[in-house]
mmCIF file of C-alpha atoms in Angstrom:
data_model
loop_
_atom_site.group_PDB
_atom_site.id
_atom_site.type_symbol
_atom_site.label_atom_id
_atom_site.label_comp_id
_atom_site.label_asym_id
_atom_site.label_seq_id
_atom_site.Cartn_x
_atom_site.Cartn_y
_atom_site.Cartn_z
ATOM 1 C CA UNK A 761 14.362 -29.257 -26.230
ATOM 2 C CA UNK A 762 11.884 -31.926 -24.734
ATOM 3 C CA UNK A 763 8.494 -32.138 -26.447
ATOM 4 C CA UNK A 764 5.217 -31.641 -24.730
ATOM 5 C CA UNK A 765 4.230 -34.432 -22.462
ATOM 6 C CA UNK A 766 1.163 -36.563 -22.678
ATOM 7 C CA UNK A 767 -1.050 -35.355 -19.841
ATOM 8 C CA UNK A 768 -4.770 -35.908 -20.335
ATOM 9 C CA UNK A 769 -6.686 -38.442 -22.480
ATOM 10 C CA UNK A 770 -10.262 -38.958 -23.466
ATOM 11 C CA UNK A 771 -11.288 -42.613 -23.841
ATOM 12 C CA UNK A 772 -14.341 -44.126 -25.472
ATOM 13 C CA UNK A 773 -14.716 -47.826 -24.981
ATOM 14 C CA UNK A 774 -11.454 -49.414 -25.064
ATOM 15 C CA UNK A 775 -9.910 -46.787 -27.284
ATOM 16 C CA UNK A 776 -8.027 -43.579 -26.456
ATOM 17 C CA UNK A 777 -9.953 -41.110 -28.609
ATOM 18 C CA UNK A 778 -8.086 -37.915 -27.783
ATOM 19 C CA UNK A 779 -4.841 -36.991 -26.070
ATOM 20 C CA UNK A 780 -3.867 -33.632 -24.744
ATOM 21 C CA UNK A 781 -0.211 -32.842 -24.319
ATOM 22 C CA UNK A 782 1.479 -29.925 -22.441
ATOM 23 C CA UNK A 783 4.147 -28.425 -20.420
ATOM 24 C CA UNK A 784 4.140 -27.590 -16.708
ATOM 25 C CA UNK A 785 6.539 -26.494 -13.813
ATOM 26 C CA UNK A 786 6.277 -26.606 -10.110
ATOM 27 C CA UNK A 787 8.777 -24.234 -8.553
ATOM 28 C CA UNK A 788 9.839 -23.900 -4.905
ATOM 29 C CA UNK A 789 12.402 -21.825 -3.168
ATOM 30 C CA UNK A 790 15.212 -23.992 -4.472
ATOM 31 C CA UNK A 791 14.063 -23.758 -8.134
ATOM 32 C CA UNK A 792 12.343 -26.292 -10.338
ATOM 33 C CA UNK A 793 11.021 -29.062 -8.102
ATOM 34 C CA UNK A 794 8.914 -30.898 -10.826
ATOM 35 C CA UNK A 795 8.678 -30.338 -14.573
ATOM 36 C CA UNK A 796 6.813 -31.878 -17.397
ATOM 37 C CA UNK A 797 7.310 -31.354 -21.179
ATOM 38 C CA UNK A 798 9.477 -28.382 -21.993
ATOM 39 C CA UNK A 799 10.052 -26.008 -19.097
ATOM 40 C CA UNK A 800 11.583 -23.556 -21.551
ATOM 41 C CA UNK A 801 8.399 -23.438 -23.788
ATOM 42 C CA UNK A 802 7.530 -19.936 -24.541
ATOM 43 C CA UNK A 803 3.894 -19.150 -23.956
ATOM 44 C CA UNK A 804 1.327 -16.362 -23.546
ATOM 45 C CA UNK A 805 0.023 -16.562 -19.999
ATOM 46 C CA UNK A 806 -3.170 -14.992 -21.048
ATOM 47 C CA UNK A 807 -5.429 -14.160 -18.062
ATOM 48 C CA UNK A 808 -3.546 -16.420 -15.618
ATOM 49 C CA UNK A 809 -1.077 -13.433 -15.042
ATOM 50 C CA UNK A 810 -3.630 -10.844 -13.927
ATOM 51 C CA UNK A 811 -2.057 -10.693 -10.435
ATOM 52 C CA UNK A 812 1.164 -9.543 -12.285
ATOM 53 C CA UNK A 813 -0.777 -6.996 -14.222
ATOM 54 C CA UNK A 814 -2.285 -5.650 -11.048
ATOM 55 C CA UNK A 815 1.011 -5.571 -9.255
ATOM 56 C CA UNK A 816 2.206 -2.010 -10.277
ATOM 57 C CA UNK A 817 -1.179 -0.708 -8.971
ATOM 58 C CA UNK A 818 -0.618 -2.015 -5.456
ATOM 59 C CA UNK A 819 3.076 -1.314 -5.563
ATOM 60 C CA UNK A 820 2.099 2.392 -6.416
ATOM 61 C CA UNK A 821 0.391 2.588 -3.067
ATOM 62 C CA UNK A 822 -3.177 2.817 -4.377
ATOM 63 C CA UNK A 823 -5.244 1.829 -1.226
ATOM 64 C CA UNK A 824 -7.909 -0.816 -2.272
ATOM 65 C CA UNK A 825 -10.080 -3.124 -0.264
ATOM 66 C CA UNK A 826 -9.279 -6.835 -0.860
ATOM 67 C CA UNK A 827 -12.647 -7.262 -2.889
ATOM 68 C CA UNK A 828 -11.192 -4.701 -5.484
ATOM 69 C CA UNK A 829 -7.811 -6.361 -5.408
ATOM 70 C CA UNK A 830 -9.498 -9.728 -6.045
ATOM 71 C CA UNK A 831 -11.600 -8.127 -8.940
ATOM 72 C CA UNK A 832 -8.373 -6.686 -10.482
ATOM 73 C CA UNK A 833 -7.142 -10.294 -10.782
ATOM 74 C CA UNK A 834 -10.420 -11.811 -11.928
ATOM 75 C CA UNK A 835 -11.667 -13.444 -14.993
ATOM 76 C CA UNK A 836 -15.133 -13.241 -13.760
ATOM 77 C CA UNK A 837 -18.515 -14.512 -14.892
ATOM 78 C CA UNK A 838 -20.182 -11.056 -15.328
ATOM 79 C CA UNK A 839 -22.695 -12.090 -12.586
ATOM 80 C CA UNK A 840 -24.481 -9.283 -10.560
ATOM 81 C CA UNK A 841 -21.831 -9.194 -7.855
ATOM 82 C CA UNK A 842 -19.020 -8.677 -10.466
ATOM 83 C CA UNK A 843 -20.882 -6.175 -12.500
ATOM 84 C CA UNK A 844 -21.965 -4.116 -9.540
ATOM 85 C CA UNK A 845 -18.500 -4.311 -7.964
ATOM 86 C CA UNK A 846 -16.865 -2.929 -11.105
ATOM 87 C CA UNK A 847 -19.637 -0.154 -11.456
ATOM 88 C CA UNK A 848 -19.191 0.966 -7.836
ATOM 89 C CA UNK A 849 -15.375 1.008 -8.215
ATOM 90 C CA UNK A 850 -15.699 3.176 -11.419
ATOM 91 C CA UNK A 851 -18.103 5.534 -9.679
ATOM 92 C CA UNK A 852 -15.790 5.973 -6.701
ATOM 93 C CA UNK A 853 -13.097 7.077 -9.262
ATOM 94 C CA UNK A 854 -15.501 9.485 -10.876
ATOM 95 C CA UNK A 855 -15.449 7.358 -14.012
ATOM 96 C CA UNK A 856 -17.973 5.302 -16.045
ATOM 97 C CA UNK A 857 -18.318 2.361 -18.217
ATOM 98 C CA UNK A 858 -17.183 4.337 -21.413
ATOM 99 C CA UNK A 859 -13.849 4.883 -19.766
ATOM 100 C CA UNK A 860 -13.179 1.078 -19.925
ATOM 101 C CA UNK A 861 -11.290 -0.194 -23.070
ATOM 102 C CA UNK A 862 -12.024 -3.946 -22.671
ATOM 103 C CA UNK A 863 -14.975 -4.054 -25.098
ATOM 104 C CA UNK A 864 -18.509 -5.241 -24.352
ATOM 105 C CA UNK A 865 -19.296 -9.009 -23.710
ATOM 106 C CA UNK A 866 -22.431 -10.818 -22.899
ATOM 107 C CA UNK A 867 -22.522 -11.888 -19.237
ATOM 108 C CA UNK A 868 -21.437 -15.405 -18.752
ATOM 109 C CA UNK A 869 -23.846 -15.700 -15.806
ATOM 110 C CA UNK A 870 -26.959 -17.516 -17.207
ATOM 111 C CA UNK A 871 -29.480 -15.786 -15.024
ATOM 112 C CA UNK A 872 -28.242 -12.277 -15.782
ATOM 113 C CA UNK A 873 -27.688 -12.990 -19.439
ATOM 114 C CA UNK A 874 -31.319 -14.232 -19.861
ATOM 115 C CA UNK A 875 -32.720 -11.296 -17.887
ATOM 116 C CA UNK A 876 -30.824 -8.852 -20.050
ATOM 117 C CA UNK A 877 -32.227 -10.589 -23.239
ATOM 118 C CA UNK A 878 -35.740 -10.471 -21.853
ATOM 119 C CA UNK A 879 -35.289 -6.783 -20.991
ATOM 120 C CA UNK A 880 -33.774 -6.008 -24.500
ATOM 121 C CA UNK A 881 -30.613 -4.799 -22.689
ATOM 122 C CA UNK A 882 -27.391 -4.757 -24.597
ATOM 123 C CA UNK A 883 -24.314 -6.303 -22.992
ATOM 124 C CA UNK A 884 -21.855 -3.620 -21.777
ATOM 125 C CA UNK A 885 -18.010 -3.349 -21.007
ATOM 126 C CA UNK A 886 -18.659 -4.067 -17.261
ATOM 127 C CA UNK A 887 -19.949 -7.506 -18.211
ATOM 128 C CA UNK A 888 -16.731 -8.325 -19.862
ATOM 129 C CA UNK A 889 -14.735 -10.997 -17.839
ATOM 130 C CA UNK A 890 -11.771 -8.592 -17.685
ATOM 131 C CA UNK A 891 -13.654 -5.584 -16.495
ATOM 132 C CA UNK A 892 -12.042 -5.768 -13.018
ATOM 133 C CA UNK A 893 -8.599 -5.815 -14.420
ATOM 134 C CA UNK A 894 -9.465 -2.842 -16.510
ATOM 135 C CA UNK A 895 -10.859 -0.870 -13.545
ATOM 136 C CA UNK A 896 -7.346 -1.586 -11.984
ATOM 137 C CA UNK A 897 -5.639 -0.315 -14.969
ATOM 138 C CA UNK A 898 -7.877 2.917 -14.761
ATOM 139 C CA UNK A 899 -7.006 3.302 -11.120
ATOM 140 C CA UNK A 900 -3.329 3.316 -11.891
ATOM 141 C CA UNK A 901 -3.840 5.652 -14.724
ATOM 142 C CA UNK A 902 -5.593 8.054 -12.476
ATOM 143 C CA UNK A 903 -2.932 7.652 -9.934
ATOM 144 C CA UNK A 904 -0.211 8.443 -12.428
ATOM 145 C CA UNK A 905 -2.085 11.242 -14.055
ATOM 146 C CA UNK A 906 -1.642 9.510 -17.359
ATOM 147 C CA UNK A 907 -3.687 9.634 -20.595
ATOM 148 C CA UNK A 908 -6.789 7.536 -21.187
ATOM 149 C CA UNK A 909 -5.361 5.110 -23.743
ATOM 150 C CA UNK A 910 -4.108 2.623 -20.992
ATOM 151 C CA UNK A 911 -4.011 -0.384 -23.158
ATOM 152 C CA UNK A 912 -1.461 1.045 -25.489
ATOM 153 C CA UNK A 913 1.956 -0.750 -24.960
ATOM 154 C CA UNK A 914 3.690 2.512 -24.647
ATOM 155 C CA UNK A 915 1.339 3.924 -22.039
ATOM 156 C CA UNK A 916 2.829 4.377 -18.589
ATOM 157 C CA UNK A 917 0.537 1.751 -17.160
ATOM 158 C CA UNK A 918 1.571 -0.930 -19.690
ATOM 159 C CA UNK A 919 5.179 -0.039 -19.384
ATOM 160 C CA UNK A 920 4.832 -0.510 -15.601
ATOM 161 C CA UNK A 921 3.125 -3.925 -16.119
ATOM 162 C CA UNK A 922 5.915 -5.066 -18.451
ATOM 163 C CA UNK A 923 8.728 -3.985 -16.050
ATOM 164 C CA UNK A 924 6.925 -5.821 -13.165
ATOM 165 C CA UNK A 925 6.274 -8.997 -15.379
ATOM 166 C CA UNK A 926 9.836 -9.357 -16.411
ATOM 167 C CA UNK A 927 11.247 -8.596 -13.056
ATOM 168 C CA UNK A 928 8.969 -11.174 -11.195
ATOM 169 C CA UNK A 929 9.315 -13.844 -13.987
ATOM 170 C CA UNK A 930 12.965 -13.296 -13.918
ATOM 171 C CA UNK A 931 13.102 -13.201 -17.685
ATOM 172 C CA UNK A 932 13.026 -10.641 -20.606
ATOM 173 C CA UNK A 933 9.806 -11.136 -22.449
ATOM 174 C CA UNK A 934 10.370 -11.843 -26.070
ATOM 175 C CA UNK A 935 7.306 -9.834 -27.128
ATOM 176 C CA UNK A 936 3.602 -9.505 -26.577
ATOM 177 C CA UNK A 937 0.259 -10.203 -28.350
ATOM 178 C CA UNK A 938 -2.912 -8.423 -27.562
ATOM 179 C CA UNK A 939 -5.424 -10.324 -25.415
ATOM 180 C CA UNK A 940 -9.177 -10.584 -25.957
ATOM 181 C CA UNK A 941 -9.719 -7.586 -23.765
ATOM 182 C CA UNK A 942 -7.279 -5.331 -25.863
ATOM 183 C CA UNK A 943 -4.475 -5.335 -23.124
ATOM 184 C CA UNK A 944 -0.971 -6.526 -24.150
ATOM 185 C CA UNK A 945 -0.178 -9.921 -23.045
ATOM 186 C CA UNK A 946 3.633 -10.590 -22.396
ATOM 187 C CA UNK A 947 5.140 -13.933 -23.434
ATOM 188 C CA UNK A 948 7.420 -15.798 -20.980
ATOM 189 C CA UNK A 949 8.501 -19.363 -20.496
ATOM 190 C CA UNK A 950 6.593 -21.959 -18.513
ATOM 191 C CA UNK A 951 9.484 -21.717 -15.964
ATOM 192 C CA UNK A 952 9.157 -17.864 -15.836
ATOM 193 C CA UNK A 953 5.587 -18.026 -15.153
ATOM 194 C CA UNK A 954 5.995 -20.695 -12.454
ATOM 195 C CA UNK A 955 8.976 -18.662 -10.916
ATOM 196 C CA UNK A 956 6.477 -15.710 -10.748
ATOM 197 C CA UNK A 957 3.887 -17.664 -8.894
ATOM 198 C CA UNK A 958 6.506 -18.982 -6.475
ATOM 199 C CA UNK A 959 7.411 -15.408 -5.722
ATOM 200 C CA UNK A 960 3.931 -14.644 -5.025
ATOM 201 C CA UNK A 961 3.583 -17.740 -2.773
ATOM 202 C CA UNK A 962 6.774 -16.827 -0.733
ATOM 203 C CA UNK A 963 5.799 -13.108 -0.310
ATOM 204 C CA UNK A 964 5.496 -12.175 3.330
ATOM 205 C CA UNK A 965 2.416 -10.728 4.811
ATOM 206 C CA UNK A 966 2.295 -7.169 6.114
ATOM 207 C CA UNK A 967 5.572 -6.049 4.370
ATOM 208 C CA UNK A 968 5.869 -2.985 2.136
ATOM 209 C CA UNK A 969 6.998 -2.739 -1.437
ATOM 210 C CA UNK A 970 6.789 -5.403 -3.907
ATOM 211 C CA UNK A 971 6.696 -8.255 -1.382
ATOM 212 C CA UNK A 972 3.744 -6.655 0.418
ATOM 213 C CA UNK A 973 1.909 -6.044 -2.848
ATOM 214 C CA UNK A 974 2.323 -9.458 -3.902
ATOM 215 C CA UNK A 975 1.095 -10.936 -0.660
ATOM 216 C CA UNK A 976 -1.901 -8.526 -0.594
ATOM 217 C CA UNK A 977 -2.978 -9.588 -4.097
ATOM 218 C CA UNK A 978 -2.539 -13.292 -3.494
ATOM 219 C CA UNK A 979 -4.346 -13.128 -0.059
ATOM 220 C CA UNK A 980 -7.279 -11.160 -1.690
ATOM 221 C CA UNK A 981 -7.668 -13.970 -4.410
ATOM 222 C CA UNK A 982 -7.723 -16.580 -1.622
ATOM 223 C CA UNK A 983 -10.178 -14.577 0.516
ATOM 224 C CA UNK A 984 -12.645 -13.937 -2.418
ATOM 225 C CA UNK A 985 -12.707 -16.981 -4.743
ATOM 226 C CA UNK A 986 -16.299 -16.030 -6.067
ATOM 227 C CA UNK A 987 -14.917 -12.631 -7.234
ATOM 228 C CA UNK A 988 -11.993 -14.185 -8.964
ATOM 229 C CA UNK A 989 -14.174 -16.334 -11.328
ATOM 230 C CA UNK A 990 -17.606 -17.311 -10.164
ATOM 231 C CA UNK A 991 -20.119 -20.051 -9.637
ATOM 232 C CA UNK A 992 -19.222 -23.251 -11.306
ATOM 233 C CA UNK A 993 -15.854 -22.186 -12.445
ATOM 234 C CA UNK A 994 -12.632 -24.262 -11.936
ATOM 235 C CA UNK A 995 -10.721 -21.341 -10.323
ATOM 236 C CA UNK A 996 -13.302 -20.662 -7.714
ATOM 237 C CA UNK A 997 -14.203 -24.335 -7.091
ATOM 238 C CA UNK A 998 -10.571 -25.566 -6.787
ATOM 239 C CA UNK A 999 -9.619 -22.647 -4.482
ATOM 240 C CA UNK A 1000 -12.355 -23.606 -2.163
ATOM 241 C CA UNK A 1001 -11.632 -27.297 -2.271
ATOM 242 C CA UNK A 1002 -7.930 -27.235 -1.606
ATOM 243 C CA UNK A 1003 -6.712 -28.572 1.684
ATOM 244 C CA UNK A 1004 -4.110 -25.733 1.882
ATOM 245 C CA UNK A 1005 -4.728 -22.163 1.061
ATOM 246 C CA UNK A 1006 -4.309 -21.676 -2.761
ATOM 247 C CA UNK A 1007 -4.677 -18.894 -5.280
ATOM 248 C CA UNK A 1008 -5.626 -20.564 -8.596
ATOM 249 C CA UNK A 1009 -6.132 -18.813 -11.972
ATOM 250 C CA UNK A 1010 -6.925 -19.831 -15.490
ATOM 251 C CA UNK A 1011 -5.893 -18.256 -18.707
ATOM 252 C CA UNK A 1012 -7.305 -18.745 -22.101
ATOM 253 C CA UNK A 1013 -5.835 -21.474 -24.508
ATOM 254 C CA UNK A 1014 -5.142 -23.930 -21.852
ATOM 255 C CA UNK A 1015 -3.127 -22.112 -19.182
ATOM 256 C CA UNK A 1016 -3.407 -22.457 -15.474
ATOM 257 C CA UNK A 1017 -1.316 -21.285 -12.528
ATOM 258 C CA UNK A 1018 -1.468 -21.953 -8.791
ATOM 259 C CA UNK A 1019 0.001 -20.248 -5.799
ATOM 260 C CA UNK A 1020 0.479 -22.330 -2.482
ATOM 261 C CA UNK A 1021 1.781 -19.921 0.107
ATOM 262 C CA UNK A 1022 2.013 -22.413 2.979
ATOM 263 C CA UNK A 1023 4.241 -24.473 0.743
ATOM 264 C CA UNK A 1024 6.156 -21.786 -0.967
ATOM 265 C CA UNK A 1025 5.293 -23.243 -4.328
ATOM 266 C CA UNK A 1026 4.141 -21.930 -7.653
ATOM 267 C CA UNK A 1027 2.747 -23.865 -10.454
ATOM 268 C CA UNK A 1028 2.406 -22.985 -14.177
ATOM 269 C CA UNK A 1029 0.717 -25.096 -16.764
ATOM 270 C CA UNK A 1030 0.083 -24.882 -20.528
ATOM 271 C CA UNK A 1031 -1.854 -27.392 -22.614
ATOM 272 C CA UNK A 1032 -0.375 -27.406 -26.176
ATOM 273 C CA UNK A 1033 -3.741 -27.491 -28.062
ATOM 274 C CA UNK A 1034 -5.409 -24.890 -25.724
ATOM 275 C CA UNK A 1035 -8.153 -27.307 -24.427
ATOM 276 C CA UNK A 1036 -9.945 -26.041 -21.304
ATOM 277 C CA UNK A 1037 -11.064 -29.492 -20.329
ATOM 278 C CA UNK A 1038 -7.535 -30.744 -20.367
ATOM 279 C CA UNK A 1039 -6.014 -27.714 -18.479
ATOM 280 C CA UNK A 1040 -8.649 -28.045 -15.752
ATOM 281 C CA UNK A 1041 -7.959 -31.720 -15.449
ATOM 282 C CA UNK A 1042 -4.120 -31.194 -15.451
ATOM 283 C CA UNK A 1043 -4.105 -28.504 -12.823
ATOM 284 C CA UNK A 1044 -6.338 -30.770 -10.667
ATOM 285 C CA UNK A 1045 -4.055 -33.626 -11.217
ATOM 286 C CA UNK A 1046 -1.035 -31.735 -10.185
ATOM 287 C CA UNK A 1047 -2.708 -30.244 -7.096
ATOM 288 C CA UNK A 1048 -3.603 -33.804 -6.076
ATOM 289 C CA UNK A 1049 -0.012 -34.907 -6.659
ATOM 290 C CA UNK A 1050 1.132 -32.178 -4.444
ATOM 291 C CA UNK A 1051 -1.252 -33.195 -1.637
ATOM 292 C CA UNK A 1052 -3.105 -29.894 -1.992
ATOM 293 C CA UNK A 1053 -6.316 -31.338 -3.265
ATOM 294 C CA UNK A 1054 -8.372 -34.463 -2.200
ATOM 295 C CA UNK A 1055 -8.900 -36.562 -5.309
ATOM 296 C CA UNK A 1056 -12.322 -37.404 -4.050
ATOM 297 C CA UNK A 1057 -13.587 -33.914 -3.508
ATOM 298 C CA UNK A 1058 -16.464 -33.061 -5.906
ATOM 299 C CA UNK A 1059 -14.516 -30.129 -7.367
ATOM 300 C CA UNK A 1060 -11.620 -32.597 -8.341
ATOM 301 C CA UNK A 1061 -13.867 -35.319 -9.568
ATOM 302 C CA UNK A 1062 -15.713 -32.806 -11.821
ATOM 303 C CA UNK A 1063 -12.441 -32.282 -13.763
ATOM 304 C CA UNK A 1064 -10.313 -35.401 -13.255
ATOM 305 C CA UNK A 1065 -11.732 -38.857 -14.011
ATOM 306 C CA UNK A 1066 -14.794 -37.327 -15.489
ATOM 307 C CA UNK A 1067 -17.175 -39.771 -17.135
ATOM 308 C CA UNK A 1068 -18.254 -39.118 -20.636
ATOM 309 C CA UNK A 1069 -22.069 -39.675 -20.796
ATOM 310 C CA UNK A 1070 -24.049 -40.002 -23.941
ATOM 311 C CA UNK A 1071 -27.512 -38.636 -24.538
ATOM 312 C CA UNK A 1072 -29.220 -41.810 -23.171
ATOM 313 C CA UNK A 1073 -27.288 -41.380 -19.903
ATOM 314 C CA UNK A 1074 -24.906 -44.191 -20.483
ATOM 315 C CA UNK A 1075 -21.224 -43.777 -19.447
ATOM 316 C CA UNK A 1076 -19.189 -44.378 -22.670
ATOM 317 C CA UNK A 1077 -15.705 -42.980 -21.729
ATOM 318 C CA UNK A 1078 -13.785 -40.915 -19.364
ATOM 319 C CA UNK A 1079 -11.475 -37.896 -19.237
ATOM 320 C CA UNK A 1080 -8.421 -38.838 -17.117
ATOM 321 C CA UNK A 1081 -4.827 -38.193 -16.442
ATOM 322 C CA UNK A 1082 -2.384 -40.403 -18.564
ATOM 323 C CA UNK A 1083 0.126 -42.866 -17.033
ATOM 324 C CA UNK A 1084 3.298 -41.051 -15.919
ATOM 325 C CA UNK A 1085 1.442 -37.816 -15.306
ATOM 326 C CA UNK A 1086 1.891 -36.239 -12.907
ATOM 327 C CA UNK A 1087 3.799 -38.849 -11.095
#
C-alpha cells in the first residue's frame, strides 16, 4: 500500500517547520483520474458526506425547498440565518428543539455568540453546526412514522443512510464511529468517497429516483453556499470563487470533498494528521490544478500560499503546497 503523500508544508525562514501528508482521489466517469497517497486508505468522511446522509430523505419523496436541502447538507456557523432556518423547519413539522439529538453547541457566529452571552442565553441544539442535518433526519423519521431515536444505528433512518452510503460509494462500509453530533458516521475508502462525489456530479437534473435526488441536493448546495457553511468559511468562499459550479464540503479531521457537475468529477481528500489548515490548502490546490479555481482569487490565496505573520506584522513564513502536489 502506498503511504500518505506530502501535500502541504509550513515554512519559517529557510526551514520547513511542519509537513502535512494525506490521501486524495479525483474521480471521473472513467474511474480514478488522479490520486495521491493511498486511494484505498479507509477514512471516516465525517461531515463531508452530509449529502449522502440526506439522500434517503429526498429519495423518499419528501418535498423540500432548496434552502432546506442545503441546510440538511450543512455544517453551518450557527448564525441567525441558519438558526432561524432550522427553527422554522422544525415548527413546520410540528416539532421543536427538544426533538433534535445533536446536542447543544455555542454559535460559531461571533456576533450571535456575543449577543447570547450578553443576554445570558444558553446555547441550544439549533446552534449546533449539524442541526440542519438533524432536522433532515427528523423529516425522514416523520415520513417513515418511525420512533424518535433517529441516531440509533438500528433506527430505520440510519439503516437507510447506510444502505445509500454503501450503494453510492460502491463499497461495503467496514464499520462506523459516532460523530460529534451523535449520528453514526460510516467509514469508506478515499476512492469510495470520491466515487460517491463523482456520482453526485454526473447526476442529471430533473430526473426521478436516486439520480434526481442527488442532483437536487448538489444543486441546492451550489445555489446556497452561505447556508452550507457561512461567512468566512472555506466551503462557502471556495464555492463562490470557483470558475465552474462546485459543491464543496468539509469534514472534521482534515476531510474535504468537491463535486464538479460540468466536468463530471468528484474529489475526496483526507489529511492524515487531521489539520484543517492543511485540508483547506490541499483542496484549494487540487481545485486550482483542475482549472476550477483561479489561484489569484482571494479565497484561494487565503488558504494556499498563506503568509505566516508574527505579532509585529512581519512575514516570517508561509503555508504552501509541496513540490509534486498536486502536479
